[in-house]
Coordinates of C-alpha atoms and ligand atoms in Angstrom, one line a residue:
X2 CA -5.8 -19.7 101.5
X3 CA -3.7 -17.0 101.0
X4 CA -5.4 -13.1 100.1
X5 CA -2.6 -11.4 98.5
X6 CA 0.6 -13.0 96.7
X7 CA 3.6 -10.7 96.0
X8 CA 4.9 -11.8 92.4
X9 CA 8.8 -11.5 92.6
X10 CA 9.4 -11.5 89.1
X11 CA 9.5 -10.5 85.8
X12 CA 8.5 -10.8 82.4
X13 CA 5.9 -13.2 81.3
X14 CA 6.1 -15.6 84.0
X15 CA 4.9 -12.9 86.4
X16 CA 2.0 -12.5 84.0
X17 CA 1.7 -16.4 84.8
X18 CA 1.8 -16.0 88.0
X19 CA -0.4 -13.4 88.1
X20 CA -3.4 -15.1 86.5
X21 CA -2.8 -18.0 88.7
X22 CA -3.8 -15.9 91.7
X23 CA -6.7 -14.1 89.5
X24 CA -8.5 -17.6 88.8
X25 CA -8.0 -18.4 92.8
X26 CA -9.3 -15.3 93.5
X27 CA -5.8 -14.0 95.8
X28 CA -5.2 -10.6 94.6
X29 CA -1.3 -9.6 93.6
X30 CA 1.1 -7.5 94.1
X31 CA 3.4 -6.8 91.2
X32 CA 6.7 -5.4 92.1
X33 CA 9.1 -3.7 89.5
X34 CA 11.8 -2.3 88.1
X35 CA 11.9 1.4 86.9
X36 CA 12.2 0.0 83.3
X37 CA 9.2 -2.7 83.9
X38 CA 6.6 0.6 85.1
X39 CA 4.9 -0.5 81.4
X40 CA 4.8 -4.5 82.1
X41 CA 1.3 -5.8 81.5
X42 CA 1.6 -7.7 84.8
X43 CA 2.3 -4.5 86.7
X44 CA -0.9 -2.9 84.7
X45 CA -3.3 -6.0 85.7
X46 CA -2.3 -6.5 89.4
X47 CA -4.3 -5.1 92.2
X48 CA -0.9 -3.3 93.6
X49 CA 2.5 -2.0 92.2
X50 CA 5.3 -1.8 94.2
X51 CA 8.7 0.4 92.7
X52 CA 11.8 -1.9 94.1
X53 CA 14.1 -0.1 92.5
X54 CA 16.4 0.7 89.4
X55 CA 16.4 -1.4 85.7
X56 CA 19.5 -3.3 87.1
X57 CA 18.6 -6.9 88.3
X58 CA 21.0 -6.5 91.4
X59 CA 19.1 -3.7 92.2
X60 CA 15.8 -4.8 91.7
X61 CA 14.7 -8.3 91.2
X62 CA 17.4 -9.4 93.6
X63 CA 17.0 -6.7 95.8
X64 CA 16.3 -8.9 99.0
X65 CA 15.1 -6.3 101.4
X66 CA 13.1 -3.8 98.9
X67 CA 11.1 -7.0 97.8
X68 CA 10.3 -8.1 100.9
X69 CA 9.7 -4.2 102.4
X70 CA 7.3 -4.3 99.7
X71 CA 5.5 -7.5 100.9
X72 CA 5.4 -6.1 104.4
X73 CA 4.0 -2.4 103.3
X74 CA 1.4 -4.3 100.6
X75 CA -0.1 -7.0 103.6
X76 CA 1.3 -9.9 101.3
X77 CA 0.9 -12.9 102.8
X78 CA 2.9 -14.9 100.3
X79 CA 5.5 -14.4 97.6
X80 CA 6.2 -16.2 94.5
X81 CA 9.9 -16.2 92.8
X82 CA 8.7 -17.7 89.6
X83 CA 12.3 -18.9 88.2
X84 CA 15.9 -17.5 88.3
X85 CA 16.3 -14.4 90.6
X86 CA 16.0 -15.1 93.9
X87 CA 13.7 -18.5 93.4
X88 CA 16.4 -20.8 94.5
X89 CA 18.3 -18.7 96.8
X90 CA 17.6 -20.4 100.5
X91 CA 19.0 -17.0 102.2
X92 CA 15.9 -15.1 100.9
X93 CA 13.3 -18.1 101.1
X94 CA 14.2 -17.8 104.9
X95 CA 14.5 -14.2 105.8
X96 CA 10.5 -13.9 103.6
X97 CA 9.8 -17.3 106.3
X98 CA 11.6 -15.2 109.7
X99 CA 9.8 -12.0 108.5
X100 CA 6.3 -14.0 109.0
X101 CA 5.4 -14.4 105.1
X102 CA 5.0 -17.7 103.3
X103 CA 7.5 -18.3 100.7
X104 CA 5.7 -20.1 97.4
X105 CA 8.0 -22.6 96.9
X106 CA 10.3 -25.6 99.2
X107 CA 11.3 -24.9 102.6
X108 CA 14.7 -23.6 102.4
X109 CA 17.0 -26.2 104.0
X110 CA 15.5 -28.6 101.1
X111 CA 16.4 -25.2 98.5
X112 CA 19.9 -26.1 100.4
X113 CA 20.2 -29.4 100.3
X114 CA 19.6 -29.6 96.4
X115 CA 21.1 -26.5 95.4
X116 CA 24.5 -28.2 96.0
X117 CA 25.7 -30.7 93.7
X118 CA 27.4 -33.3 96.0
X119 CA 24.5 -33.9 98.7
X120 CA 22.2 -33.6 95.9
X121 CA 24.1 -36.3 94.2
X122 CA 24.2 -38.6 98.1
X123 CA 20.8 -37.1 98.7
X124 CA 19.4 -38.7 95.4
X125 CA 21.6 -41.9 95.8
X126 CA 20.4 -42.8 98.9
X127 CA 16.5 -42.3 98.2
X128 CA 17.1 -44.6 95.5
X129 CA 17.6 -42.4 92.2
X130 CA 20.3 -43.8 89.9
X131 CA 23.4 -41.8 89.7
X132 CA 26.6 -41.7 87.0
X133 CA 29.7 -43.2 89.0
X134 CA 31.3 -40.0 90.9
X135 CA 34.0 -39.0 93.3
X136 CA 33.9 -37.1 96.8
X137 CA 35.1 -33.8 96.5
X138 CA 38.5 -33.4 95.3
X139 CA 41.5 -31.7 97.0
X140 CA 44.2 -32.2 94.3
X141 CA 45.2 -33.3 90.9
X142 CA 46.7 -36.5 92.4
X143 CA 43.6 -37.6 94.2
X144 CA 41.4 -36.5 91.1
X145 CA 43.6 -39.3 88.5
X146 CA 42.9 -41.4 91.5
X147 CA 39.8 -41.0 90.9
X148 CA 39.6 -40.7 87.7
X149 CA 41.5 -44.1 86.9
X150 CA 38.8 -45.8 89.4
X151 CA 35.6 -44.4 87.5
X152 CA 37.1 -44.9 84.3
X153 CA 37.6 -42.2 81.3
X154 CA 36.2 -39.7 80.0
X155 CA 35.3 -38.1 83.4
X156 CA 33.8 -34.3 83.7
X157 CA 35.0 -32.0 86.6
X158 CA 31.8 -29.7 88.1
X159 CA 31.9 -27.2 90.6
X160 CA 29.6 -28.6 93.8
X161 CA 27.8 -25.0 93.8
X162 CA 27.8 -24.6 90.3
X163 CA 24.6 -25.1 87.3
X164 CA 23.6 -24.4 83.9
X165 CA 27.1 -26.0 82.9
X166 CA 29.5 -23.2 84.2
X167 CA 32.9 -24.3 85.3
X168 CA 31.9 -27.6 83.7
X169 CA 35.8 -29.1 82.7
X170 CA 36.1 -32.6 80.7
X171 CA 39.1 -35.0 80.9
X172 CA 39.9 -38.3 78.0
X173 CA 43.1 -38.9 79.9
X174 CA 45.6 -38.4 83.0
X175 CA 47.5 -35.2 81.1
X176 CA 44.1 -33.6 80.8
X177 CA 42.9 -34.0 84.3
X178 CA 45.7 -31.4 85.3
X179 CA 44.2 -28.2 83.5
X180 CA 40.3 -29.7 83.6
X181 CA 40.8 -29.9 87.3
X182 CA 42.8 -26.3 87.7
X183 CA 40.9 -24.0 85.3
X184 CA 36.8 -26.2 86.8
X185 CA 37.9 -24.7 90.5
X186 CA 39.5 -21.4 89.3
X187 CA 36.1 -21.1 87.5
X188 CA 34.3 -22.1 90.4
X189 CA 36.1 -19.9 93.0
X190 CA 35.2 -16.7 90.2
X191 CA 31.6 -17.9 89.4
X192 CA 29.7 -19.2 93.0
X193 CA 29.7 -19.4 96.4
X194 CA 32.4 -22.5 96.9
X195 CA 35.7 -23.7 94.4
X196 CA 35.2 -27.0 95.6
X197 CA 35.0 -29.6 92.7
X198 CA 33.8 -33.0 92.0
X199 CA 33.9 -35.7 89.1
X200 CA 31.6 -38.0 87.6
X201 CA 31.8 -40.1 85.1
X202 CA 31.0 -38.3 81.6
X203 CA 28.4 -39.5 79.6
X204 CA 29.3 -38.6 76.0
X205 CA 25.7 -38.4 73.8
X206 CA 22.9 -38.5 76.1
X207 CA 19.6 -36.8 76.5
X208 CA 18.5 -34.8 78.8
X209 CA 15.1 -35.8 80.4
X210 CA 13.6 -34.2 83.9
X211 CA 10.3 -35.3 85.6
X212 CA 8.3 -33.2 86.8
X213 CA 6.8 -33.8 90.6
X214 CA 4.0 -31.7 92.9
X215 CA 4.4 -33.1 96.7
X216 CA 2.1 -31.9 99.8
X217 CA 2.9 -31.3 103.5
X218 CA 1.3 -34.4 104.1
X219 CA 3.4 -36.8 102.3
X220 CA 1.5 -36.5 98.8
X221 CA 3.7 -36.9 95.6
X222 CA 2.5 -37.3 92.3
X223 CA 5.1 -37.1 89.1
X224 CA 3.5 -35.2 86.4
X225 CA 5.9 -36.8 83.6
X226 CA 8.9 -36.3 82.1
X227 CA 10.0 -32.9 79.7
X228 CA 12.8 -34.0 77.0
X229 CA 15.0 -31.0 77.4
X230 CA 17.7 -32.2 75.0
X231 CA 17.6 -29.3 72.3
X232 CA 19.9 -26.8 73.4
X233 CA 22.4 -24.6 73.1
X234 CA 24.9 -22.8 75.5
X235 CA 22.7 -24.7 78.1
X236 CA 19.9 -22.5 77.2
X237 CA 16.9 -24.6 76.3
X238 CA 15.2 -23.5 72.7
X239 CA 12.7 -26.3 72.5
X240 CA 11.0 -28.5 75.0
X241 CA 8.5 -31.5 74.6
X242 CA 6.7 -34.3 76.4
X243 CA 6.2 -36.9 76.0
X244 CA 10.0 -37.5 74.8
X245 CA 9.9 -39.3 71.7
X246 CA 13.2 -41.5 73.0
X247 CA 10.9 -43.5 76.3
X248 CA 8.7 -46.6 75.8
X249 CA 5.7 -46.5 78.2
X250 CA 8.0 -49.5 80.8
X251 CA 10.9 -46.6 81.2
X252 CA 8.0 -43.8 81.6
X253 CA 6.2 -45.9 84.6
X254 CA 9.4 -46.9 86.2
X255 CA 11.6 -43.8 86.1
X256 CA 7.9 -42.2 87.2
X257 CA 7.4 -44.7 90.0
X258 CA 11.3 -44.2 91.7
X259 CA 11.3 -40.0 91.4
X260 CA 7.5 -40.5 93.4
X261 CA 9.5 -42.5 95.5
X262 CA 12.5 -40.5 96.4
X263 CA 10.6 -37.3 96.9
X264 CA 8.5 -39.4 99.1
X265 CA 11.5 -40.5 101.2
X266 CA 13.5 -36.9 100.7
X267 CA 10.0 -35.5 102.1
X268 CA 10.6 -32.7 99.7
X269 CA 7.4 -30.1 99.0
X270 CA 6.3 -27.8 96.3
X271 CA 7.0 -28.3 92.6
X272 CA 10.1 -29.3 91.4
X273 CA 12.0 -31.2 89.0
X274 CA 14.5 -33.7 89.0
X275 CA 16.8 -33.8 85.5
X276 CA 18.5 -36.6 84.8
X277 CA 20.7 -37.5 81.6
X278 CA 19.7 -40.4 79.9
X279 CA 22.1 -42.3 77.6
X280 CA 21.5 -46.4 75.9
X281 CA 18.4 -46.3 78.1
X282 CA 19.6 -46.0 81.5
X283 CA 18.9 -42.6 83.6
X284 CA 21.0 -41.0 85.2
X285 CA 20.1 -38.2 88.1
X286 CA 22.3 -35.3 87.3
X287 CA 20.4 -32.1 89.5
X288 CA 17.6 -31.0 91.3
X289 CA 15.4 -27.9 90.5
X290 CA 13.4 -26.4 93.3
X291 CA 11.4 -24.1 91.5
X292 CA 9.1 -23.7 88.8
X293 CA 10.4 -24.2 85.1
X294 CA 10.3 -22.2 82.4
X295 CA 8.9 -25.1 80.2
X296 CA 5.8 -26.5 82.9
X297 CA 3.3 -25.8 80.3
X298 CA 4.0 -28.6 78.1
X299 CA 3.4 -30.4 81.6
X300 CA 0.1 -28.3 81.9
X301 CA -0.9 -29.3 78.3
X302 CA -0.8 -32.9 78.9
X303 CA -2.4 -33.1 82.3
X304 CA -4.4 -30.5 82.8
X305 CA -3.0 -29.3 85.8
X306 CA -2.1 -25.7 86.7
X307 CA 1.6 -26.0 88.2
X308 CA 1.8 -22.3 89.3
X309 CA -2.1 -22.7 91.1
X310 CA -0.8 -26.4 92.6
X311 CA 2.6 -24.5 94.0
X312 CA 0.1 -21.7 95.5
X313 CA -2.5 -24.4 96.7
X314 CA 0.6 -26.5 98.3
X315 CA 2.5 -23.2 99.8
X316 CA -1.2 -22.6 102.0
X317 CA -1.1 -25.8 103.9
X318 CA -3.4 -27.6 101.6
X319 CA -3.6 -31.4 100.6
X320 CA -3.0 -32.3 96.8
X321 CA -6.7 -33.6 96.8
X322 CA -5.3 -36.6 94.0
X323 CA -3.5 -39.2 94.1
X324 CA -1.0 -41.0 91.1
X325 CA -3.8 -42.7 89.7
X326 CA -5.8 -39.4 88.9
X327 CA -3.1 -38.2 86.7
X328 CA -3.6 -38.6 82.8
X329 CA -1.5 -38.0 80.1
X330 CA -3.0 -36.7 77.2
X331 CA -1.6 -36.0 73.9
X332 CA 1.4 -34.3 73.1
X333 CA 2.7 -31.1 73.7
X334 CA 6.0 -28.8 72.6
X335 CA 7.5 -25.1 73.5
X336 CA 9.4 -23.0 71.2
X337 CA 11.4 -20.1 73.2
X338 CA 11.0 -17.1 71.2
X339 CA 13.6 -15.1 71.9
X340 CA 14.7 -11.3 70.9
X341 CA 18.2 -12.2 69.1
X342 CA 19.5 -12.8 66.1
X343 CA 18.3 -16.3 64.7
X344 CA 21.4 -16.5 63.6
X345 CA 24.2 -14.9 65.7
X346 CA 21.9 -15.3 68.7
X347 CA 22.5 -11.4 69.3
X348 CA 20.1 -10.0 71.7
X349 CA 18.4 -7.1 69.8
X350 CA 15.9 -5.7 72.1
X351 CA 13.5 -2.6 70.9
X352 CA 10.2 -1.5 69.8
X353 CA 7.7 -4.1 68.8
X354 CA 5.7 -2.4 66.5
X355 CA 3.6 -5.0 64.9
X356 CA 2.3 -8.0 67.5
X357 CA 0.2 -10.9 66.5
X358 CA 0.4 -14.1 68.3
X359 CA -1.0 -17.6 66.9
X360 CA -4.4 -18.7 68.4
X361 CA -6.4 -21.8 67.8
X362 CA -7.2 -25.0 69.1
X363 CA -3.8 -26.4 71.2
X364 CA -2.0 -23.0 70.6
X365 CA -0.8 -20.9 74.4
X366 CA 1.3 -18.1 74.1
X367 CA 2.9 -16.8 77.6
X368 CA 4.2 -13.6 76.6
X369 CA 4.0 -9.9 78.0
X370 CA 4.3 -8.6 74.5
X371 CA 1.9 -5.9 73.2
X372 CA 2.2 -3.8 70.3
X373 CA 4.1 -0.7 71.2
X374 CA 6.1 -2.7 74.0
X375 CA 9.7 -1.6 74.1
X376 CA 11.7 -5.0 75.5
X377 CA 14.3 -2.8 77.9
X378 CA 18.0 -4.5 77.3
X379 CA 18.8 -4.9 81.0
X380 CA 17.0 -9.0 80.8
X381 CA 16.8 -12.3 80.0
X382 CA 16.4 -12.6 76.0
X383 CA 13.5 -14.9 76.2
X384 CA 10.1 -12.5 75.4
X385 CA 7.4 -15.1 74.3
X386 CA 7.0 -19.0 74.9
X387 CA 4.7 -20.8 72.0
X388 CA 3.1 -24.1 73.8
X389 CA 1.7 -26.3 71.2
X390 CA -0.4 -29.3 71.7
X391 CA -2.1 -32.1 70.1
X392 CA -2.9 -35.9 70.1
X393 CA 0.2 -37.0 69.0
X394 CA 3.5 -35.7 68.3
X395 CA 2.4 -35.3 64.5
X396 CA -0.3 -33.5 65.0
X397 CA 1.7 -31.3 67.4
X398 CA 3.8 -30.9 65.0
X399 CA 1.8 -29.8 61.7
X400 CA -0.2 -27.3 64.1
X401 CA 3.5 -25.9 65.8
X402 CA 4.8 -25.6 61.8
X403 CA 1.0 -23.5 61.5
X404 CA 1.7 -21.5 64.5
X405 CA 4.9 -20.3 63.9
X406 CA 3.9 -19.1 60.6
X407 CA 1.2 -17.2 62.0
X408 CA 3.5 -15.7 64.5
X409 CA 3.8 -12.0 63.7
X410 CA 6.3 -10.0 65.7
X411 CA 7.9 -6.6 64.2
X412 CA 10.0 -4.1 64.6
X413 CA 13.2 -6.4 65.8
X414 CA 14.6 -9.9 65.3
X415 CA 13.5 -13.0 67.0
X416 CA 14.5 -16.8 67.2
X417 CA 11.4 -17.4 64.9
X418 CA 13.2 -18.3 62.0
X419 CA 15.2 -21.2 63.8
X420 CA 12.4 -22.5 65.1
X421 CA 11.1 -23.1 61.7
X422 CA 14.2 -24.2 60.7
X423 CA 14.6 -27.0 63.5
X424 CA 11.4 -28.8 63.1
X425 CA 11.2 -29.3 59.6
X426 CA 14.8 -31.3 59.6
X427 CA 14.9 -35.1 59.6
X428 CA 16.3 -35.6 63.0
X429 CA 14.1 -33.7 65.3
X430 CA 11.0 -35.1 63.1
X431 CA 12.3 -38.6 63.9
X432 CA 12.9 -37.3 67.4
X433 CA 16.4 -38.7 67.1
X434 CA 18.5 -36.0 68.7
X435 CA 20.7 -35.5 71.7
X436 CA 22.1 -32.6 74.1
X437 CA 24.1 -32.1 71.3
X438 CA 22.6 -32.2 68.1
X439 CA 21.7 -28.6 67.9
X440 CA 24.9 -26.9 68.6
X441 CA 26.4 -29.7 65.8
X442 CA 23.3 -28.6 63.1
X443 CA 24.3 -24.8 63.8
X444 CA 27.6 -24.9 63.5
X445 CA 27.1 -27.1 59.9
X446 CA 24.5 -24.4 58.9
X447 CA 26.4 -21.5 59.9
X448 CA 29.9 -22.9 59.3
Ligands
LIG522 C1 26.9 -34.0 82.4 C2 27.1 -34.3 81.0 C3 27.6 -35.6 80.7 N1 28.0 -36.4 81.7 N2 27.3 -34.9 83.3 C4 25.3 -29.5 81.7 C5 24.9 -28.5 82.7 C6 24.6 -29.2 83.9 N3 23.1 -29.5 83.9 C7 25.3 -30.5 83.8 N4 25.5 -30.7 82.4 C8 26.0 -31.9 81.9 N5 26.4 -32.8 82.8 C9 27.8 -36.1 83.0 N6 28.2 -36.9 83.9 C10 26.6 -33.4 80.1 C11 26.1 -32.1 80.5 C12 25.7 -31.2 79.5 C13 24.4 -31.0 79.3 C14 23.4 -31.6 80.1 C15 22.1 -31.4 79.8 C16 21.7 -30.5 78.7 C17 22.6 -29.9 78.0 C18 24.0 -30.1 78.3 C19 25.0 -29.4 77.5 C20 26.3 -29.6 77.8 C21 26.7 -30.5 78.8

């Protein structure tokens, strides 16, 4: 097992990841920015490590700094957490070449998944079902060719690209022309490679991912599905599992052929596997290879510690369970509290000068927050996750309304508000709501 973990990250995951190693007895290694000297992670590890200035490029995703600071601390591990460098294979290699174990999948799987088309064959031929989808596309002629065989509406995505960037949608043969010029302009500006692809679009679906842990030994368990659907901007804003739109049939199968694929894609470490779902067919649309920023729903309903599994996995241990040890209990749901404007969605970092967080049977909080904190403006929005659970989605519910309400945070503005908004209205209490449905009930409210 692993002595000393370097935490290569920010914020309140860091704080997650920190405790993780805490319980296990590995003692960390915070590294930060000159604006994070205050964090309550980089006050609780056993080491601090300066990488370097507020700005993320020089800092958090400073390559070489981060990994000097492994090397000078003794680390023999780091953990990305998510975002950063956590899914960047260049640096889960050079941590590897440099002699320290990187928390997470080897990088030639990071690779394989991080691109869009041989994640999409990858998927397809262990067996995951896929939306109809063309190779990659060299010119507007080829792409009505295309488009004509998969039939209309078709979307246009950038091979290298996520989180819905340089995402371009077609009805017709006129709109292919500017769909597929402006999806690779976007894609040659935004990542690594302008080459495009097209799949068939899928006009009101969900958005479900399932969660896996697999071994070096060929152990894969799926820890459930996350119903992701409630977003906007494709930021998540609330998370829950079970999803209220699966029968226990779809649960068990969708489980069974993601425990499968992983199995034959001999993937290892946590990851998830998103897929859209739509008139109750999945579809795989990407791979994650890291952690999430919504596993503790997952951790509420099975009792398993993701971050500790990803640690236990990364050392060259066995998962010690097997499918049929996994329960599912209850039901659990994440608000993101974030520091904007609940209503323009402007961030507004500053001073908190007044923090309270909920407690109670069923109520986590993963936040860095303490009164006095000043969140710098150089970061992600997102300052506190609320995980609510309870034995069934009412429950979780009427103890989530209680929660929020005793949610005190002062001193700026926070998405508070819009999370009591959204789960008092009729749709999201029925549970009947799409990738959509949020942006649609935002622009009605705000006009
Ligand atoms: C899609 C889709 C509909 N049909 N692909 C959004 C970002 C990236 N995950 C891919 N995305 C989508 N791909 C097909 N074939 C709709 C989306 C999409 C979306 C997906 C999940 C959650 C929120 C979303 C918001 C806008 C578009």
């Amino acid at each position: 097992m692993f002595e000393k973990v370097l935490i290569a990250n920010r914020g309140e995951v860091a704080l997650r990841i920190h405790r993780a190693c805490r319980e296990m007895g590995i003692k960390t290694v915070a590294v930060h920015s000159e604006a994070d000297a205050t964090a309550m992670h980089v006050r609780l590890a056993d080491e601090a490590v300066c990488i370097g200035p507020s700005r993320s490029s020089e800092s958090y995703l400073n390559k070489s700094a981060i990994i000097s600071a492994a090397l000078i601390t003794g680390a023999d591990a780091i953990h990305p957490g998510f975002g950063f460098l956590s899914e960047d294979a260049d640096f889960a290699e050079m941590v590897e070449e440099h002699g320290i174990a990187f928390i997470g999948p080897k990088s030639e799987q990071m690779r394989l998944m991080g691109d869009k088309i041989t994640a999409r064959k990858v998927a397809e031929e262990a067996g995951l079902p896929v939306t109809p989808g063309s190779p990659q596309l060299e010119s507007i002629e080829q792409a009505i060719e295309w488009a004509n065989r998969i039939g209309y509406p078709v979307i246009i995505k950038a091979t290298a690209g996520g989180g819905g960037k340089g995402m371009k949608i077609a009805f017709n043969d006129e709109e292919i022309k500017e769909a597929y010029t402006l999806a690779r302009a976007e894609a040659k500006a935004s990542f690594t490679s302008d080459v495009v692809y097209m799949e068939k679009y899928l006009q009101n679906p969900r958005h479900i991912e399932i969660q896996v842990l697999a071994d070096s030994y060929g152990n894969v368990v799926h820890l459930g599905e996350r119903d992701c659907s409630i977003q906007r901007n494709n930021q998540k804003v609330i998370e829950e599992t079970p999803s209220p739109a699966l029968n226990l049939q779809q649960r068990t199968e969708i489980g069974n052929i993601v425990q499968q694929a992983i199995t034959k894609i001999g993937y290892t470490s946590a990851g998830t596997l998103e897929f859209l779902f739509e008139d109750g067919r999945f579809y795989f649309m990407e791979m994650n290879t890291r952690l999430q920023v919504e596993h503790p729903i997952t951790e509420a309903v099975t009792g398993i510690d993701i971050v500790r599994e990803q640690i236990r996995i990364a050392s060259g241990a066995t998962l010690g369970y097997t499918q049929d040890d996994i329960t599912f209990n209850g039901h659990a749901i994440e608000c993101r509290i974030n520091a904007e404007n609940p209503v323009t969605f402007a961030p507004c970092p500053g001073k908190i000068t007044e923090w309270h967080a909920p407690g109670g049977l069923g109520v986590r909080v993963d936040s860095e927050i303490y009164s006095g904190y000043s969140i710098p403006p150089y970061y992600d929005s997102m300052i506190a996750k609320l995980i609510v659970s309870g034995k069934t989605r009412n429950a979780c519910l009427m103890r989530l309304r209680r929660a929020l309400e005793e949610f005190v945070i002062d001193g700026l503005q926070t998405t508070i508000p819009l999370h009591q908004s959204l789960i008092s209205q009729a749709e999201f209490i029925d549970g009947q709501y799409n990738i959509h449905w949020l942006e649609k009930f935002l622009e009605k409210q705000n006009g």
